[in-house]
């Protein structure tokens, strides 16, 4: 509620990771690594969506916007330090297609293998105010709009072309988004994407795994599941579409997580995210049993 533009993640809002296949199947609070039955082999990071009160002006149809089917899978509330934010995007950054999730790109090398091209694909902010102080020449305006709304003036860009914003520029990005005309719709998901990681993308696999384990459980604030007017883990549509297995997964993962780290339930809670209640979106979860038959 008191979120404000800042480079400090404790001040700019709440970061939600939605279960999306980037997790370790047996320990979903860790990124997946090769040989673990990964659906998506990212290995060193979690994507997260930022939610904050002023998002209501961004065309979210009255409910808190979340990726991946309105966030019906649930996930983690992350509590990173500033040094654990790798980059940010004003919309979905297609980060799975980037070696570091941010400024690096792949290129095809001899034999069709992929190698890292360069790591300089950063957004270069031009001006504080995207409307009044941006120069009017086409190239500059096109670059500015691309960094803010993910749109070019002549062509709809592929999402993996969106430039990442450096952690040191996040406060500026948030100020720009606050000042952007609400009629400008974001390309793709109507949420901001952040890359969270306590390790370096090009460190050894052993180093990345060790850094992640050393960051836990402090990096995780809570486990959450969504609820709509139709019920827990249901999409806001008519007729309602519900996924009780997702709620069951969240409840089971919460029990396993607090047991693994020897925590009480109030130290790392299971929370219900009420998608239609902007003023008080979170409540203590009441999934003693899932109210649907699987």
PDB file of N, CA, C and O in Angstrom, residues 208-260:
ATOM      1  N   UNK A 208      26.273 -21.856  -7.924  1.00  0.00           N
ATOM      2  CA  UNK A 208      24.901 -21.340  -7.984  1.00  0.00           C
ATOM      3  C   UNK A 208      23.998 -22.073  -6.995  1.00  0.00           C
ATOM      4  O   UNK A 208      23.189 -21.455  -6.296  1.00  0.00           O
ATOM      5  N   UNK A 209      24.124 -23.393  -6.952  1.00  0.00           N
ATOM      6  CA  UNK A 209      23.316 -24.162  -6.013  1.00  0.00           C
ATOM      7  C   UNK A 209      23.639 -23.787  -4.568  1.00  0.00           C
ATOM      8  O   UNK A 209      22.732 -23.630  -3.738  1.00  0.00           O
ATOM      9  N   UNK A 210      24.930 -23.624  -4.266  1.00  0.00           N
ATOM     10  CA  UNK A 210      25.332 -23.268  -2.907  1.00  0.00           C
ATOM     11  C   UNK A 210      24.821 -21.884  -2.520  1.00  0.00           C
ATOM     12  O   UNK A 210      24.362 -21.668  -1.391  1.00  0.00           O
ATOM     13  N   UNK A 211      24.884 -20.929  -3.454  1.00  0.00           N
ATOM     14  CA  UNK A 211      24.405 -19.577  -3.164  1.00  0.00           C
ATOM     15  C   UNK A 211      22.906 -19.576  -2.885  1.00  0.00           C
ATOM     16  O   UNK A 211      22.426 -18.868  -1.994  1.00  0.00           O
ATOM     17  N   UNK A 212      22.153 -20.356  -3.651  1.00  0.00           N
ATOM     18  CA  UNK A 212      20.709 -20.410  -3.431  1.00  0.00           C
ATOM     19  C   UNK A 212      20.393 -21.016  -2.068  1.00  0.00           C
ATOM     20  O   UNK A 212      19.554 -20.481  -1.331  1.00  0.00           O
ATOM     21  N   UNK A 213      21.042 -22.088  -1.726  1.00  0.00           N
ATOM     22  CA  UNK A 213      20.745 -22.722  -0.440  1.00  0.00           C
ATOM     23  C   UNK A 213      21.139 -21.811   0.723  1.00  0.00           C
ATOM     24  O   UNK A 213      20.461 -21.778   1.755  1.00  0.00           O
ATOM     25  N   UNK A 214      22.211 -21.057   0.547  1.00  0.00           N
ATOM     26  CA  UNK A 214      22.644 -20.136   1.606  1.00  0.00           C
ATOM     27  C   UNK A 214      21.667 -18.979   1.774  1.00  0.00           C
ATOM     28  O   UNK A 214      21.629 -18.359   2.844  1.00  0.00           O
ATOM     29  N   UNK A 215      20.880 -18.665   0.743  1.00  0.00           N
ATOM     30  CA  UNK A 215      19.956 -17.526   0.803  1.00  0.00           C
ATOM     31  C   UNK A 215      18.635 -17.879   1.471  1.00  0.00           C
ATOM     32  O   UNK A 215      17.812 -16.988   1.747  1.00  0.00           O
ATOM     33  N   UNK A 216      18.408 -19.165   1.722  1.00  0.00           N
ATOM     34  CA  UNK A 216      17.120 -19.626   2.246  1.00  0.00           C
ATOM     35  C   UNK A 216      17.189 -19.930   3.737  1.00  0.00           C
ATOM     36  O   UNK A 216      18.243 -20.313   4.243  1.00  0.00           O
ATOM     37  N   UNK A 217      16.084 -19.735   4.461  1.00  0.00           N
ATOM     38  CA  UNK A 217      14.752 -19.357   3.972  1.00  0.00           C
ATOM     39  C   UNK A 217      14.523 -17.847   3.885  1.00  0.00           C
ATOM     40  O   UNK A 217      13.418 -17.421   3.589  1.00  0.00           O
ATOM     41  N   UNK A 218      15.554 -17.028   4.165  1.00  0.00           N
ATOM     42  CA  UNK A 218      15.348 -15.572   4.263  1.00  0.00           C
ATOM     43  C   UNK A 218      14.811 -14.963   2.980  1.00  0.00           C
ATOM     44  O   UNK A 218      14.094 -13.949   3.016  1.00  0.00           O
ATOM     45  N   UNK A 219      15.131 -15.552   1.836  1.00  0.00           N
ATOM     46  CA  UNK A 219      14.695 -14.984   0.557  1.00  0.00           C
ATOM     47  C   UNK A 219      13.191 -15.147   0.334  1.00  0.00           C
ATOM     48  O   UNK A 219      12.608 -14.475  -0.514  1.00  0.00           O
ATOM     49  N   UNK A 220      12.546 -16.022   1.090  1.00  0.00           N
ATOM     50  CA  UNK A 220      11.124 -16.311   0.897  1.00  0.00           C
ATOM     51  C   UNK A 220      10.324 -15.728   2.057  1.00  0.00           C
ATOM     52  O   UNK A 220      10.581 -16.025   3.217  1.00  0.00           O
ATOM     53  N   UNK A 221       9.354 -14.896   1.704  1.00  0.00           N
ATOM     54  CA  UNK A 221       8.470 -14.282   2.696  1.00  0.00           C
ATOM     55  C   UNK A 221       7.300 -15.197   3.045  1.00  0.00           C
ATOM     56  O   UNK A 221       6.884 -15.291   4.200  1.00  0.00           O
ATOM     57  N   UNK A 222       6.747 -15.879   2.029  1.00  0.00           N
ATOM     58  CA  UNK A 222       5.551 -16.699   2.233  1.00  0.00           C
ATOM     59  C   UNK A 222       5.305 -17.527   0.979  1.00  0.00           C
ATOM     60  O   UNK A 222       5.924 -17.309  -0.072  1.00  0.00           O
ATOM     61  N   UNK A 223       4.397 -18.477   1.097  1.00  0.00           N
ATOM     62  CA  UNK A 223       3.804 -19.159  -0.051  1.00  0.00           C
ATOM     63  C   UNK A 223       2.382 -18.632  -0.186  1.00  0.00           C
ATOM     64  O   UNK A 223       1.707 -18.363   0.814  1.00  0.00           O
ATOM     65  N   UNK A 224       1.926 -18.452  -1.420  1.00  0.00           N
ATOM     66  CA  UNK A 224       0.604 -17.889  -1.644  1.00  0.00           C
ATOM     67  C   UNK A 224      -0.170 -18.719  -2.658  1.00  0.00           C
ATOM     68  O   UNK A 224       0.397 -19.433  -3.482  1.00  0.00           O
ATOM     69  N   UNK A 225      -1.484 -18.629  -2.530  1.00  0.00           N
ATOM     70  CA  UNK A 225      -2.375 -19.171  -3.547  1.00  0.00           C
ATOM     71  C   UNK A 225      -3.439 -18.110  -3.830  1.00  0.00           C
ATOM     72  O   UNK A 225      -3.769 -17.307  -2.957  1.00  0.00           O
ATOM     73  N   UNK A 226      -3.971 -18.050  -5.037  1.00  0.00           N
ATOM     74  CA  UNK A 226      -4.934 -16.998  -5.377  1.00  0.00           C
ATOM     75  C   UNK A 226      -6.360 -17.409  -5.046  1.00  0.00           C
ATOM     76  O   UNK A 226      -6.696 -18.593  -4.986  1.00  0.00           O
ATOM     77  N   UNK A 227      -7.203 -16.416  -4.846  1.00  0.00           N
ATOM     78  CA  UNK A 227      -8.635 -16.679  -4.743  1.00  0.00           C
ATOM     79  C   UNK A 227      -9.373 -15.570  -5.490  1.00  0.00           C
ATOM     80  O   UNK A 227      -8.944 -14.420  -5.502  1.00  0.00           O
ATOM     81  N   UNK A 228     -10.458 -15.945  -6.122  1.00  0.00           N
ATOM     82  CA  UNK A 228     -11.303 -14.998  -6.847  1.00  0.00           C
ATOM     83  C   UNK A 228     -12.717 -15.107  -6.298  1.00  0.00           C
ATOM     84  O   UNK A 228     -12.972 -15.843  -5.332  1.00  0.00           O
ATOM     85  N   UNK A 229     -13.648 -14.416  -6.908  1.00  0.00           N
ATOM     86  CA  UNK A 229     -15.039 -14.506  -6.465  1.00  0.00           C
ATOM     87  C   UNK A 229     -15.592 -15.916  -6.628  1.00  0.00           C
ATOM     88  O   UNK A 229     -16.571 -16.291  -5.988  1.00  0.00           O
ATOM     89  N   UNK A 230     -14.922 -16.737  -7.480  1.00  0.00           N
ATOM     90  CA  UNK A 230     -15.367 -18.111  -7.705  1.00  0.00           C
ATOM     91  C   UNK A 230     -14.786 -19.092  -6.696  1.00  0.00           C
ATOM     92  O   UNK A 230     -15.236 -20.234  -6.617  1.00  0.00           O
ATOM     93  N   UNK A 231     -13.755 -18.651  -5.929  1.00  0.00           N
ATOM     94  CA  UNK A 231     -13.183 -19.534  -4.936  1.00  0.00           C
ATOM     95  C   UNK A 231     -11.674 -19.628  -5.050  1.00  0.00           C
ATOM     96  O   UNK A 231     -11.052 -18.990  -5.905  1.00  0.00           O
ATOM     97  N   UNK A 232     -11.028 -20.440  -4.183  1.00  0.00           N
ATOM     98  CA  UNK A 232      -9.569 -20.602  -4.213  1.00  0.00           C
ATOM     99  C   UNK A 232      -9.098 -21.238  -5.516  1.00  0.00           C
ATOM    100  O   UNK A 232      -9.720 -22.160  -6.041  1.00  0.00           O
ATOM    101  N   UNK A 233      -8.003 -20.698  -6.035  1.00  0.00           N
ATOM    102  CA  UNK A 233      -7.368 -21.227  -7.254  1.00  0.00           C
ATOM    103  C   UNK A 233      -8.340 -21.299  -8.425  1.00  0.00           C
ATOM    104  O   UNK A 233      -8.304 -22.242  -9.224  1.00  0.00           O
ATOM    105  N   UNK A 234      -9.204 -20.295  -8.524  1.00  0.00           N
ATOM    106  CA  UNK A 234     -10.177 -20.224  -9.617  1.00  0.00           C
ATOM    107  C   UNK A 234      -9.915 -18.975 -10.459  1.00  0.00           C
ATOM    108  O   UNK A 234      -9.553 -17.927  -9.930  1.00  0.00           O
ATOM    109  N   UNK A 235     -10.140 -19.087 -11.744  1.00  0.00           N
ATOM    110  CA  UNK A 235     -10.018 -17.955 -12.641  1.00  0.00           C
ATOM    111  C   UNK A 235     -11.280 -17.115 -12.589  1.00  0.00           C
ATOM    112  O   UNK A 235     -12.391 -17.639 -12.436  1.00  0.00           O
ATOM    113  N   UNK A 236     -11.100 -15.794 -12.724  1.00  0.00           N
ATOM    114  CA  UNK A 236     -12.207 -14.846 -12.686  1.00  0.00           C
ATOM    115  C   UNK A 236     -12.864 -14.834 -14.049  1.00  0.00           C
ATOM    116  O   UNK A 236     -12.564 -14.011 -14.910  1.00  0.00           O
ATOM    117  N   UNK A 237     -13.785 -15.776 -14.280  1.00  0.00           N
ATOM    118  CA  UNK A 237     -14.480 -15.863 -15.563  1.00  0.00           C
ATOM    119  C   UNK A 237     -15.808 -16.577 -15.345  1.00  0.00           C
ATOM    120  O   UNK A 237     -16.072 -17.121 -14.275  1.00  0.00           O
ATOM    121  N   UNK A 238     -16.653 -16.550 -16.373  1.00  0.00           N
ATOM    122  CA  UNK A 238     -17.941 -17.229 -16.320  1.00  0.00           C
ATOM    123  C   UNK A 238     -18.047 -18.164 -17.509  1.00  0.00           C
ATOM    124  O   UNK A 238     -17.902 -17.718 -18.653  1.00  0.00           O
ATOM    125  N   UNK A 239     -18.322 -19.473 -17.282  1.00  0.00           N
ATOM    126  CA  UNK A 239     -18.404 -20.106 -15.968  1.00  0.00           C
ATOM    127  C   UNK A 239     -17.020 -20.184 -15.322  1.00  0.00           C
ATOM    128  O   UNK A 239     -16.008 -20.176 -16.026  1.00  0.00           O
ATOM    129  N   UNK A 240     -16.950 -20.269 -13.996  1.00  0.00           N
ATOM    130  CA  UNK A 240     -15.650 -20.313 -13.329  1.00  0.00           C
ATOM    131  C   UNK A 240     -14.867 -21.569 -13.685  1.00  0.00           C
ATOM    132  O   UNK A 240     -15.448 -22.627 -13.933  1.00  0.00           O
ATOM    133  N   UNK A 241     -13.551 -21.405 -13.725  1.00  0.00           N
ATOM    134  CA  UNK A 241     -12.670 -22.534 -13.983  1.00  0.00           C
ATOM    135  C   UNK A 241     -11.711 -22.641 -12.811  1.00  0.00           C
ATOM    136  O   UNK A 241     -10.933 -21.713 -12.558  1.00  0.00           O
ATOM    137  N   UNK A 242     -11.774 -23.741 -12.079  1.00  0.00           N
ATOM    138  CA  UNK A 242     -11.017 -23.899 -10.839  1.00  0.00           C
ATOM    139  C   UNK A 242      -9.982 -25.021 -10.967  1.00  0.00           C
ATOM    140  O   UNK A 242     -10.177 -25.982 -11.718  1.00  0.00           O
ATOM    141  N   UNK A 243      -8.898 -24.877 -10.220  1.00  0.00           N
ATOM    142  CA  UNK A 243      -7.792 -25.826 -10.261  1.00  0.00           C
ATOM    143  C   UNK A 243      -7.445 -26.248  -8.829  1.00  0.00           C
ATOM    144  O   UNK A 243      -6.459 -25.791  -8.254  1.00  0.00           O
ATOM    145  N   UNK A 244      -8.243 -27.141  -8.226  1.00  0.00           N
ATOM    146  CA  UNK A 244      -7.996 -27.528  -6.834  1.00  0.00           C
ATOM    147  C   UNK A 244      -6.640 -28.168  -6.621  1.00  0.00           C
ATOM    148  O   UNK A 244      -6.066 -28.064  -5.532  1.00  0.00           O
ATOM    149  N   UNK A 245      -6.120 -28.814  -7.647  1.00  0.00           N
ATOM    150  CA  UNK A 245      -4.799 -29.427  -7.503  1.00  0.00           C
ATOM    151  C   UNK A 245      -3.713 -28.383  -7.255  1.00  0.00           C
ATOM    152  O   UNK A 245      -2.696 -28.675  -6.611  1.00  0.00           O
ATOM    153  N   UNK A 246      -3.926 -27.158  -7.750  1.00  0.00           N
ATOM    154  CA  UNK A 246      -2.948 -26.097  -7.504  1.00  0.00           C
ATOM    155  C   UNK A 246      -2.953 -25.676  -6.036  1.00  0.00           C
ATOM    156  O   UNK A 246      -1.903 -25.450  -5.430  1.00  0.00           O
ATOM    157  N   UNK A 247      -4.141 -25.565  -5.456  1.00  0.00           N
ATOM    158  CA  UNK A 247      -4.232 -25.244  -4.032  1.00  0.00           C
ATOM    159  C   UNK A 247      -3.604 -26.354  -3.195  1.00  0.00           C
ATOM    160  O   UNK A 247      -2.917 -26.084  -2.198  1.00  0.00           O
ATOM    161  N   UNK A 248      -3.847 -27.591  -3.586  1.00  0.00           N
ATOM    162  CA  UNK A 248      -3.263 -28.711  -2.851  1.00  0.00           C
ATOM    163  C   UNK A 248      -1.743 -28.656  -2.906  1.00  0.00           C
ATOM    164  O   UNK A 248      -1.054 -28.879  -1.895  1.00  0.00           O
ATOM    165  N   UNK A 249      -1.197 -28.325  -4.072  1.00  0.00           N
ATOM    166  CA  UNK A 249       0.255 -28.226  -4.225  1.00  0.00           C
ATOM    167  C   UNK A 249       0.815 -27.133  -3.315  1.00  0.00           C
ATOM    168  O   UNK A 249       1.856 -27.323  -2.671  1.00  0.00           O
ATOM    169  N   UNK A 250       0.144 -25.978  -3.254  1.00  0.00           N
ATOM    170  CA  UNK A 250       0.612 -24.884  -2.397  1.00  0.00           C
ATOM    171  C   UNK A 250       0.604 -25.296  -0.931  1.00  0.00           C
ATOM    172  O   UNK A 250       1.559 -25.019  -0.186  1.00  0.00           O
ATOM    173  N   UNK A 251      -0.474 -25.937  -0.488  1.00  0.00           N
ATOM    174  CA  UNK A 251      -0.567 -26.363   0.905  1.00  0.00           C
ATOM    175  C   UNK A 251       0.494 -27.410   1.233  1.00  0.00           C
ATOM    176  O   UNK A 251       1.154 -27.344   2.282  1.00  0.00           O
ATOM    177  N   UNK A 252       0.692 -28.378   0.337  1.00  0.00           N
ATOM    178  CA  UNK A 252       1.694 -29.419   0.575  1.00  0.00           C
ATOM    179  C   UNK A 252       3.107 -28.832   0.589  1.00  0.00           C
ATOM    180  O   UNK A 252       3.940 -29.203   1.418  1.00  0.00           O
ATOM    181  N   UNK A 253       3.382 -27.909  -0.348  1.00  0.00           N
ATOM    182  CA  UNK A 253       4.702 -27.298  -0.418  1.00  0.00           C
ATOM    183  C   UNK A 253       4.981 -26.463   0.824  1.00  0.00           C
ATOM    184  O   UNK A 253       6.099 -26.452   1.351  1.00  0.00           O
ATOM    185  N   UNK A 254       3.967 -25.769   1.316  1.00  0.00           N
ATOM    186  CA  UNK A 254       4.148 -24.975   2.539  1.00  0.00           C
ATOM    187  C   UNK A 254       4.519 -25.865   3.714  1.00  0.00           C
ATOM    188  O   UNK A 254       5.461 -25.568   4.466  1.00  0.00           O
ATOM    189  N   UNK A 255       3.803 -26.970   3.891  1.00  0.00           N
ATOM    190  CA  UNK A 255       4.123 -27.886   4.993  1.00  0.00           C
ATOM    191  C   UNK A 255       5.541 -28.426   4.865  1.00  0.00           C
ATOM    192  O   UNK A 255       6.287 -28.510   5.850  1.00  0.00           O
ATOM    193  N   UNK A 256       5.932 -28.756   3.656  1.00  0.00           N
ATOM    194  CA  UNK A 256       7.270 -29.311   3.439  1.00  0.00           C
ATOM    195  C   UNK A 256       8.351 -28.265   3.670  1.00  0.00           C
ATOM    196  O   UNK A 256       9.406 -28.553   4.258  1.00  0.00           O
ATOM    197  N   UNK A 257       8.084 -27.023   3.242  1.00  0.00           N
ATOM    198  CA  UNK A 257       9.084 -25.960   3.379  1.00  0.00           C
ATOM    199  C   UNK A 257       9.348 -25.624   4.839  1.00  0.00           C
ATOM    200  O   UNK A 257      10.506 -25.541   5.265  1.00  0.00           O
ATOM    201  N   UNK A 258       8.293 -25.429   5.625  1.00  0.00           N
ATOM    202  CA  UNK A 258       8.532 -25.063   7.022  1.00  0.00           C
ATOM    203  C   UNK A 258       9.134 -26.235   7.799  1.00  0.00           C
ATOM    204  O   UNK A 258       9.912 -26.033   8.734  1.00  0.00           O
ATOM    205  N   UNK A 259       8.808 -27.449   7.392  1.00  0.00           N
ATOM    206  CA  UNK A 259       9.423 -28.611   8.040  1.00  0.00           C
ATOM    207  C   UNK A 259      10.911 -28.690   7.703  1.00  0.00           C
ATOM    208  O   UNK A 259      11.742 -28.974   8.572  1.00  0.00           O
ATOM    209  N   UNK A 260      11.260 -28.424   6.453  1.00  0.00           N
ATOM    210  CA  UNK A 260      12.665 -28.493   6.024  1.00  0.00           C
ATOM    211  C   UNK A 260      13.535 -27.519   6.803  1.00  0.00           C
ATOM    212  O   UNK A 260      14.664 -27.846   7.189  1.00  0.00           O
TER     213      UNK A 260
END
